[in-house]
Amino acid sequence: MSKIINGTRVLISEARLSYANVWDAKSINGSDPKYSVSLIIDKGDKEAMKVINEAIDLAIKEGVGKFGGKMPNKGALKLPLRDGDVEKEDEAYENAFFMNANSKIAPQIVDSKRHAITDQSEVYSGCYASVTVSFYAFNVNGNRGVACSLGNIMKL
């Protein structure tokens, strides 16, 4: 059951992991190394869509100071939830939305009984997991929007 944990922090009850760099932080184009994953969420998961959109809306409201003190038009912002049917030519993203989440801090990775997983072969791109994410507003070098930070991962 996807739910809002606290404000802009959300538990996504089921997502397929893609481009899962959750064991080792990686640098992209010389940036600070980060742990990252693309979360693929079935379009039929209305509950997840509802809580994700509520958290994004709250992140925009809480981040109004980053937008010059005015509530921006949501359509003019870069948003983390994207349509796999439109943006990806990959069958794993068909009939799904996706979000990219990252963090400088390693996620805790556990099994369904909440025991730590240390075998890196157990959590990989393609497996399903419950994932916590947090949303926050940004305004950097003319890019404005809401980003998604990676929390913890529970393999399903």
XYZ file of C-alpha atoms in Angstrom:
156
model
C 0.000 0.000 0.000
C 1.692 3.187 -1.183
C 1.382 6.011 1.298
C 2.714 9.365 2.374
C 5.031 8.802 5.313
C 5.608 12.410 6.242
C 4.871 15.386 3.985
C 7.025 14.897 0.915
C 8.372 11.478 1.942
C 6.528 8.593 0.273
C 6.555 4.806 0.410
C 5.993 3.310 -3.033
C 4.705 -0.180 -2.286
C 5.739 -1.749 -5.590
C 8.133 -0.549 -8.251
C 10.391 -2.329 -10.680
C 14.014 -1.246 -10.341
C 15.874 -0.183 -13.466
C 19.383 1.211 -13.868
C 19.873 0.166 -10.237
C 23.112 1.680 -8.970
C 22.208 1.007 -5.351
C 25.347 -0.763 -4.166
C 28.039 1.626 -5.384
C 27.774 5.375 -5.870
C 28.552 6.436 -9.426
C 29.630 9.770 -10.837
C 27.903 11.055 -13.968
C 29.857 13.534 -16.083
C 32.202 14.346 -13.196
C 29.437 15.083 -10.674
C 29.529 13.921 -7.061
C 29.054 10.133 -6.888
C 25.475 9.106 -6.086
C 23.401 5.982 -5.584
C 20.564 5.957 -8.079
C 17.697 3.983 -9.538
C 14.889 4.416 -12.016
C 11.596 3.316 -10.460
C 9.062 1.856 -12.901
C 5.495 2.090 -11.580
C 2.531 0.487 -13.318
C 0.028 3.063 -14.619
C -2.736 0.988 -13.038
C -1.371 1.682 -9.545
C -3.733 4.596 -8.880
C -2.861 4.694 -5.178
C 0.854 5.215 -5.900
C 0.053 7.917 -8.471
C -2.169 9.718 -5.962
C 0.395 9.817 -3.149
C 3.276 10.690 -5.489
C 1.333 13.605 -6.996
C 0.261 14.841 -3.553
C 3.896 14.802 -2.375
C 5.055 16.601 -5.542
C 2.385 19.274 -5.030
C 3.517 19.719 -1.416
C 7.175 19.955 -2.494
C 6.212 22.757 -4.896
C 4.277 24.551 -2.147
C 7.094 24.149 0.396
C 9.676 25.207 -2.201
C 7.896 28.396 -3.283
C 10.850 30.399 -1.940
C 13.052 28.758 -4.550
C 10.656 29.984 -7.211
C 10.909 33.659 -6.301
C 8.161 33.530 -3.661
C 5.433 32.833 -6.220
C 3.583 29.597 -6.774
C 4.733 28.453 -10.225
C 2.595 26.836 -12.884
C 3.177 23.101 -12.327
C 3.230 22.549 -16.096
C 6.262 24.828 -16.430
C 8.363 22.779 -13.980
C 10.512 19.689 -14.500
C 8.748 16.942 -12.607
C 10.125 13.565 -11.550
C 7.136 11.412 -12.589
C 7.380 10.724 -16.322
C 5.479 8.620 -18.857
C 7.361 5.514 -19.999
C 5.154 5.124 -23.087
C 6.175 8.604 -24.262
C 9.805 8.884 -23.164
C 11.232 5.355 -23.422
C 11.532 2.848 -26.228
C 11.868 -0.078 -23.853
C 9.181 -2.685 -23.184
C 9.986 -2.602 -19.441
C 8.561 0.958 -19.401
C 5.371 0.154 -21.370
C 2.131 1.104 -19.606
C 4.170 2.593 -16.770
C 5.353 5.822 -15.250
C 8.923 6.155 -14.039
C 10.972 8.338 -11.721
C 14.702 8.645 -11.283
C 15.783 8.847 -7.647
C 19.267 9.373 -6.282
C 21.153 10.077 -3.072
C 24.692 10.673 -1.865
C 23.840 8.377 1.078
C 23.660 4.610 0.506
C 20.132 3.232 0.825
C 19.402 0.567 3.411
C 18.498 -2.558 1.464
C 16.418 -5.259 3.159
C 14.336 -8.329 2.362
C 10.605 -8.676 3.046
C 11.360 -9.641 6.667
C 13.470 -6.504 7.080
C 16.763 -8.382 7.269
C 19.695 -6.576 5.664
C 20.654 -7.826 2.226
C 24.406 -7.837 1.707
C 24.607 -10.109 -1.347
C 24.658 -7.620 -4.203
C 23.300 -10.194 -6.653
C 19.950 -10.191 -4.774
C 18.894 -6.629 -5.680
C 19.315 -5.741 -9.322
C 17.722 -4.009 -12.296
C 14.467 -5.834 -13.030
C 13.568 -6.903 -9.508
C 10.559 -5.503 -7.652
C 10.817 -3.530 -4.427
C 9.088 -1.192 -2.031
C 11.022 2.065 -2.011
C 10.935 5.246 0.038
C 11.564 8.510 -1.768
C 11.411 12.188 -0.854
C 10.508 15.062 -3.135
C 12.030 18.541 -3.039
C 11.948 21.701 -5.123
C 15.001 22.952 -6.980
C 15.985 26.027 -8.979
C 19.508 25.712 -10.372
C 20.959 27.523 -13.386
C 17.529 28.218 -14.845
C 16.286 24.667 -14.306
C 13.248 24.682 -12.022
C 11.246 21.789 -10.756
C 10.887 18.960 -8.286
C 13.455 16.201 -7.821
C 13.271 12.832 -6.101
C 15.780 11.562 -3.548
C 16.274 7.861 -2.879
C 15.511 6.475 0.567
C 15.459 2.789 1.497
C 14.714 -0.329 -0.526
C 12.843 -3.508 0.458
C 13.084 -6.292 -2.103
C 9.718 -7.965 -2.715
